[in-house]
Coordinates of C-alpha atoms and ligand atoms in Angstrom, one line a residue:
X8 CA 37.6 -27.3 45.1
X9 CA 39.1 -24.3 46.5
X10 CA 42.0 -22.9 44.0
X11 CA 43.3 -20.8 41.9
X12 CA 45.5 -22.3 40.2
X13 CA 46.5 -26.5 38.6
X14 CA 50.4 -26.8 38.6
X15 CA 50.6 -30.1 39.7
X16 CA 49.0 -33.3 41.1
X17 CA 51.2 -33.2 44.5
X18 CA 48.7 -30.4 46.2
X19 CA 45.7 -32.2 45.5
X20 CA 43.5 -34.5 48.1
X21 CA 41.9 -37.5 46.8
X22 CA 38.7 -36.3 47.1
X23 CA 39.7 -33.0 44.7
X24 CA 41.2 -36.0 42.4
X25 CA 37.8 -37.6 42.6
X26 CA 35.7 -34.3 42.2
X27 CA 37.7 -33.4 38.7
X28 CA 37.2 -37.2 37.0
X29 CA 33.3 -37.0 38.4
X30 CA 32.8 -33.6 36.6
X31 CA 34.7 -35.0 33.5
X32 CA 32.8 -38.1 33.3
X33 CA 30.1 -36.1 32.8
X34 CA 31.2 -34.4 30.3
X35 CA 32.8 -37.4 28.5
X36 CA 28.9 -38.4 28.4
X37 CA 27.8 -35.0 26.7
X38 CA 30.8 -34.9 24.4
X39 CA 29.7 -38.1 23.4
X40 CA 25.7 -37.5 22.7
X41 CA 26.4 -33.8 21.0
X42 CA 24.0 -32.4 24.1
X43 CA 23.8 -29.0 24.5
X44 CA 26.8 -27.6 27.3
X45 CA 26.7 -24.8 29.8
X46 CA 28.6 -21.9 28.4
X47 CA 30.8 -21.6 32.0
X48 CA 33.4 -20.1 30.0
X49 CA 31.6 -17.4 28.6
X50 CA 33.0 -13.9 28.6
X51 CA 36.3 -15.5 29.6
X52 CA 39.5 -15.3 27.8
X53 CA 41.7 -18.1 27.9
X54 CA 45.3 -18.0 26.2
X55 CA 47.6 -20.9 25.3
X56 CA 51.1 -20.6 25.4
X57 CA 53.0 -23.4 24.4
X58 CA 57.0 -23.1 24.6
X59 CA 57.4 -26.7 23.5
X60 CA 55.7 -28.7 20.8
X61 CA 52.2 -30.1 21.0
X62 CA 49.4 -31.9 19.3
X63 CA 46.8 -33.2 21.2
X64 CA 47.5 -31.5 24.6
X65 CA 47.1 -27.7 23.1
X66 CA 44.3 -29.0 20.3
X67 CA 42.1 -30.4 23.5
X68 CA 42.8 -27.1 25.8
X69 CA 41.6 -25.2 22.7
X70 CA 38.7 -27.5 22.4
X71 CA 37.8 -27.7 25.9
X72 CA 38.0 -24.2 26.1
X73 CA 35.5 -23.5 22.9
X74 CA 33.0 -26.0 24.1
X75 CA 32.6 -24.4 27.0
X76 CA 32.2 -20.9 25.5
X77 CA 36.0 -19.1 26.3
X78 CA 37.7 -17.0 23.9
X79 CA 40.8 -18.9 23.3
X80 CA 43.7 -17.0 21.8
X81 CA 46.6 -19.4 20.7
X82 CA 50.0 -17.8 21.2
X83 CA 52.4 -18.4 18.4
X84 CA 55.3 -18.7 21.2
X85 CA 58.2 -18.8 18.2
X86 CA 56.6 -15.8 16.6
X87 CA 56.7 -14.0 20.1
X88 CA 58.9 -11.7 22.1
X89 CA 60.7 -14.5 23.3
X90 CA 62.9 -14.7 20.6
X91 CA 63.8 -10.9 20.8
X92 CA 65.4 -11.6 24.4
X93 CA 62.1 -11.0 26.5
X94 CA 62.0 -13.1 29.6
X95 CA 59.0 -15.5 30.4
X96 CA 58.0 -13.5 33.2
X97 CA 58.0 -10.2 31.1
X98 CA 55.9 -12.0 28.4
X99 CA 53.4 -13.3 31.6
X100 CA 53.1 -9.9 32.8
X101 CA 52.6 -8.3 29.6
X102 CA 49.9 -10.8 28.6
X103 CA 48.5 -10.4 32.1
X104 CA 48.0 -6.6 31.5
X105 CA 45.4 -7.5 28.8
X106 CA 43.3 -9.6 31.3
X107 CA 42.8 -12.6 30.3
X108 CA 41.3 -15.2 32.5
X109 CA 43.1 -18.0 32.3
X110 CA 46.9 -19.2 30.7
X111 CA 47.4 -22.5 29.9
X112 CA 51.4 -23.1 29.8
X113 CA 54.1 -25.6 28.7
X114 CA 57.7 -24.6 28.9
X115 CA 60.8 -27.0 28.7
X116 CA 62.2 -25.9 32.1
X117 CA 60.8 -27.7 35.0
X118 CA 59.5 -24.9 37.8
X119 CA 58.6 -22.2 35.2
X120 CA 55.3 -22.5 35.1
X121 CA 54.8 -22.0 38.8
X122 CA 57.3 -18.9 38.8
X123 CA 54.9 -17.5 36.1
X124 CA 51.8 -18.2 38.1
X125 CA 53.3 -16.0 40.8
X126 CA 53.4 -13.1 38.9
X127 CA 50.0 -13.0 37.4
X128 CA 46.8 -12.6 38.5
X129 CA 44.5 -15.4 36.3
X130 CA 44.2 -18.8 36.8
X131 CA 47.3 -21.0 35.3
X132 CA 47.2 -24.7 34.0
X133 CA 50.4 -26.5 33.9
X134 CA 50.2 -28.1 30.5
X135 CA 53.7 -29.4 31.2
X136 CA 57.0 -28.4 32.7
X137 CA 60.3 -30.0 31.7
X138 CA 60.8 -33.6 33.9
X139 CA 58.7 -32.0 36.6
X140 CA 54.4 -32.4 36.1
X141 CA 51.8 -32.8 33.6
X142 CA 48.8 -32.5 35.9
X143 CA 45.9 -32.8 33.3
X144 CA 47.7 -36.0 31.6
X145 CA 47.8 -38.0 35.4
X146 CA 44.0 -36.6 35.1
X147 CA 42.9 -37.8 32.0
X148 CA 45.1 -41.2 32.4
X149 CA 43.1 -41.9 35.5
X150 CA 39.9 -41.1 34.3
X151 CA 40.6 -43.7 31.3
X152 CA 41.6 -46.2 34.1
X153 CA 38.8 -45.8 35.8
X154 CA 36.2 -45.9 33.1
X155 CA 37.8 -49.2 31.8
X156 CA 38.6 -50.8 35.3
X157 CA 35.4 -49.6 37.6
X158 CA 37.6 -48.5 39.6
X159 CA 40.9 -46.2 40.6
X160 CA 42.3 -47.8 43.8
X161 CA 44.2 -51.3 44.7
X162 CA 45.1 -51.9 40.9
X163 CA 48.3 -52.9 39.8
X164 CA 49.9 -50.3 37.5
X165 CA 53.3 -50.7 35.3
X166 CA 54.7 -47.6 33.7
X167 CA 57.3 -48.3 31.5
X168 CA 60.1 -47.0 29.8
X169 CA 62.0 -43.5 30.0
X170 CA 60.9 -42.8 33.7
X171 CA 63.9 -40.4 34.2
X172 CA 62.6 -37.6 31.2
X173 CA 59.1 -38.0 32.0
X174 CA 56.6 -35.5 33.4
X175 CA 53.9 -37.7 32.9
X176 CA 55.5 -40.6 35.1
X177 CA 55.8 -38.1 37.7
X178 CA 52.6 -36.9 37.9
X179 CA 51.0 -40.3 37.2
X180 CA 53.1 -41.9 40.0
X181 CA 52.2 -39.0 42.9
X182 CA 48.4 -39.7 41.6
X183 CA 47.9 -43.4 41.6
X184 CA 50.1 -43.5 44.7
X185 CA 47.4 -41.2 45.9
X186 CA 44.6 -43.2 44.8
X187 CA 46.3 -46.2 46.7
X188 CA 47.5 -48.2 43.8
X189 CA 50.5 -50.5 43.3
X190 CA 53.0 -48.6 41.3
X191 CA 55.7 -50.5 39.5
X192 CA 58.3 -48.8 37.8
X193 CA 59.8 -50.8 34.6
X194 CA 62.9 -49.8 32.8
X195 CA 66.5 -49.8 32.2
X196 CA 68.6 -48.6 35.1
X197 CA 69.7 -45.6 33.2
X198 CA 66.1 -44.8 32.4
X199 CA 65.8 -44.4 36.3
X200 CA 65.6 -41.3 37.9
X201 CA 68.0 -41.2 40.8
X202 CA 65.7 -41.3 44.3
X203 CA 62.7 -43.5 42.8
X204 CA 62.1 -45.7 45.6
X205 CA 61.2 -42.5 47.8
X206 CA 57.6 -42.3 45.8
X207 CA 56.8 -46.1 47.1
X208 CA 57.2 -47.6 43.6
X209 CA 58.7 -51.2 43.2
X210 CA 61.6 -51.0 40.0
X211 CA 61.8 -53.4 37.7
X212 CA 64.6 -53.4 35.0
X213 CA 63.0 -56.9 33.5
X214 CA 59.7 -56.3 31.3
X215 CA 58.7 -60.1 31.9
X216 CA 58.8 -59.8 35.2
X217 CA 57.6 -56.3 35.5
X218 CA 54.3 -57.1 33.7
X219 CA 53.3 -60.3 35.6
X220 CA 49.7 -60.0 36.5
X221 CA 49.4 -55.9 36.1
X222 CA 46.2 -54.2 35.4
X223 CA 47.3 -51.4 33.7
X224 CA 50.5 -51.1 31.3
X225 CA 51.7 -47.3 30.9
X226 CA 54.1 -47.1 28.1
X227 CA 56.2 -44.3 27.6
X228 CA 58.1 -42.3 24.5
X229 CA 61.9 -42.2 24.7
X230 CA 62.2 -38.3 25.6
X231 CA 65.6 -38.1 23.2
X232 CA 65.2 -34.6 23.2
X233 CA 65.5 -34.3 27.3
X234 CA 68.5 -36.6 27.0
X235 CA 72.0 -35.7 27.1
X236 CA 74.0 -38.2 25.9
X237 CA 73.6 -42.0 25.1
X238 CA 71.3 -43.4 27.5
X239 CA 70.3 -46.7 25.7
X240 CA 72.8 -48.9 23.3
X241 CA 70.1 -48.6 20.4
X242 CA 66.6 -48.2 19.2
X243 CA 66.4 -52.1 18.2
X244 CA 67.9 -53.2 21.1
X245 CA 65.8 -51.1 23.3
X246 CA 62.6 -52.5 21.7
X247 CA 64.0 -56.1 21.9
X248 CA 64.4 -55.8 25.8
X249 CA 61.6 -53.1 26.6
X250 CA 58.9 -52.5 23.8
X251 CA 55.9 -53.7 24.5
X252 CA 55.1 -57.1 22.2
X253 CA 52.8 -60.0 22.4
X254 CA 55.1 -62.1 24.4
X255 CA 55.7 -59.5 26.9
X256 CA 52.2 -58.4 27.0
X257 CA 51.1 -62.1 27.7
X258 CA 52.9 -61.6 31.2
X259 CA 50.0 -58.8 32.4
X260 CA 46.7 -60.3 33.4
X261 CA 44.0 -61.2 31.1
X262 CA 41.9 -57.8 30.3
X263 CA 44.8 -55.9 31.2
X264 CA 44.8 -52.4 29.3
X265 CA 47.4 -50.5 27.2
X266 CA 48.2 -46.9 27.5
X267 CA 50.2 -44.1 25.9
X268 CA 50.3 -41.0 26.0
X269 CA 51.4 -39.9 22.8
X270 CA 53.6 -38.9 20.5
X271 CA 54.1 -42.5 20.3
X272 CA 57.2 -44.3 18.8
X273 CA 55.9 -47.7 17.1
X274 CA 59.1 -50.1 16.9
X275 CA 60.7 -48.4 19.5
X276 CA 58.4 -48.6 22.8
X277 CA 55.3 -50.1 21.7
X278 CA 54.5 -52.9 18.7
X279 CA 52.2 -50.3 16.0
X280 CA 49.3 -53.7 16.2
X281 CA 49.3 -53.6 19.7
X282 CA 48.7 -50.0 19.8
X283 CA 46.1 -50.3 17.3
X284 CA 44.2 -52.9 19.0
X285 CA 41.0 -51.8 20.1
X286 CA 40.3 -54.6 22.3
X287 CA 43.7 -54.0 24.6
X288 CA 44.8 -50.3 24.0
X289 CA 43.0 -47.3 25.3
X290 CA 45.2 -45.0 23.5
X291 CA 42.6 -43.1 22.0
X292 CA 40.1 -43.2 25.0
X293 CA 42.8 -41.2 26.3
X294 CA 43.0 -38.6 23.6
X295 CA 38.8 -38.6 24.2
X296 CA 39.3 -38.0 28.1
X297 CA 41.8 -35.3 27.5
X298 CA 39.1 -32.7 26.2
X299 CA 36.7 -33.8 28.9
X300 CA 39.2 -33.4 31.8
X301 CA 40.3 -30.3 30.7
X302 CA 36.8 -29.1 30.5
X303 CA 36.2 -29.9 34.1
X304 CA 39.4 -28.4 35.2
X305 CA 38.7 -25.1 33.7
X306 CA 35.4 -25.1 35.0
X307 CA 36.3 -26.0 38.3
X308 CA 39.0 -23.3 38.2
X309 CA 36.9 -20.9 36.7
X310 CA 34.1 -21.2 39.5
X311 CA 36.5 -20.9 42.1
X312 CA 37.5 -17.6 40.5
X313 CA 34.4 -16.1 40.3
X314 CA 33.5 -17.5 44.4
X315 CA 36.9 -15.7 45.0
X316 CA 35.8 -12.2 43.2
X317 CA 32.6 -12.4 45.0
X318 CA 34.0 -13.2 48.3
X319 CA 36.4 -10.1 47.9
X320 CA 33.2 -7.7 47.2
X321 CA 31.7 -8.4 50.4
Ligands
LIG17 C1 53.5 -35.9 27.1 C2 54.4 -34.8 27.3 O1 54.1 -34.1 26.3 O2 54.6 -34.6 28.2 N1 53.3 -35.6 25.8 C3 51.5 -35.5 26.0 O3 51.2 -34.3 26.6 N2 50.4 -36.4 25.5 C4 54.4 -36.9 26.6 C5 55.8 -36.8 25.6 O4 56.2 -36.1 25.3 O5 56.2 -38.3 25.2

């Protein structure tokens, strides 16, 4: 894969997605068996810049970098000069002058990470920008599905809940569509983005109908921090109509898997018992695959960076 950054799923070809997932699968194996791992990021400096809260994404980028031998620095963006009025670009250019090899960036504004990538020399990975994209989340979801279902094509997949505010939904919609799956979006009309039919997904406002015979159920959090008004009557009413409980789950295929990117609000979008039921829920496996996928992405980007540098010297 000859590419400088990972800013979104949009520009990736299906064969590149498969290449990342194949390598990630190998890392998943060695992470489980604690087998020694090649220091492919030895001598590389990785800076994590998270302008929004994060638990699993930031932790897994840090663990992934360290497992591959990188020097990892977590910038505390709350304590940075951004709060003294420095722009995002000035901060990025300042860090760039210290010659990092990799920036991992999460930002509340859609498009901010793309803009930043244009101003720096190192590789940039988008760890979530506003409502736009969260490519490594979609890749780890894809790997989890492939490992559970044995394939990543011709599956019926329901993405449920707050689609409008979700970069996870957007990146998944693009990735799973590229791999030729049938995707249903399930949620209230107020939480569906406009122009959603362009993506070729079927839209359902009734959860029981939307979940009929699906292989995969992907639940999303109500992202109230991105809402500027009342999108739902109440959390109680929302749970009643759209929360995943045993009755609604019974519409899905036997053996359907339940996913959630986290953080999860138990009793709002999902019943806690379903989330914890390891015969249905693959939520912990998603977290595990997060480390493997991020190791694969960083390995591929750093390899392609080294190859580009060698070509430039010839
Ligand atoms: C998601 C995110 O930040 O976009 N979480 C994650 O990365 N695991 C989803 C969310 O915040 O609901």
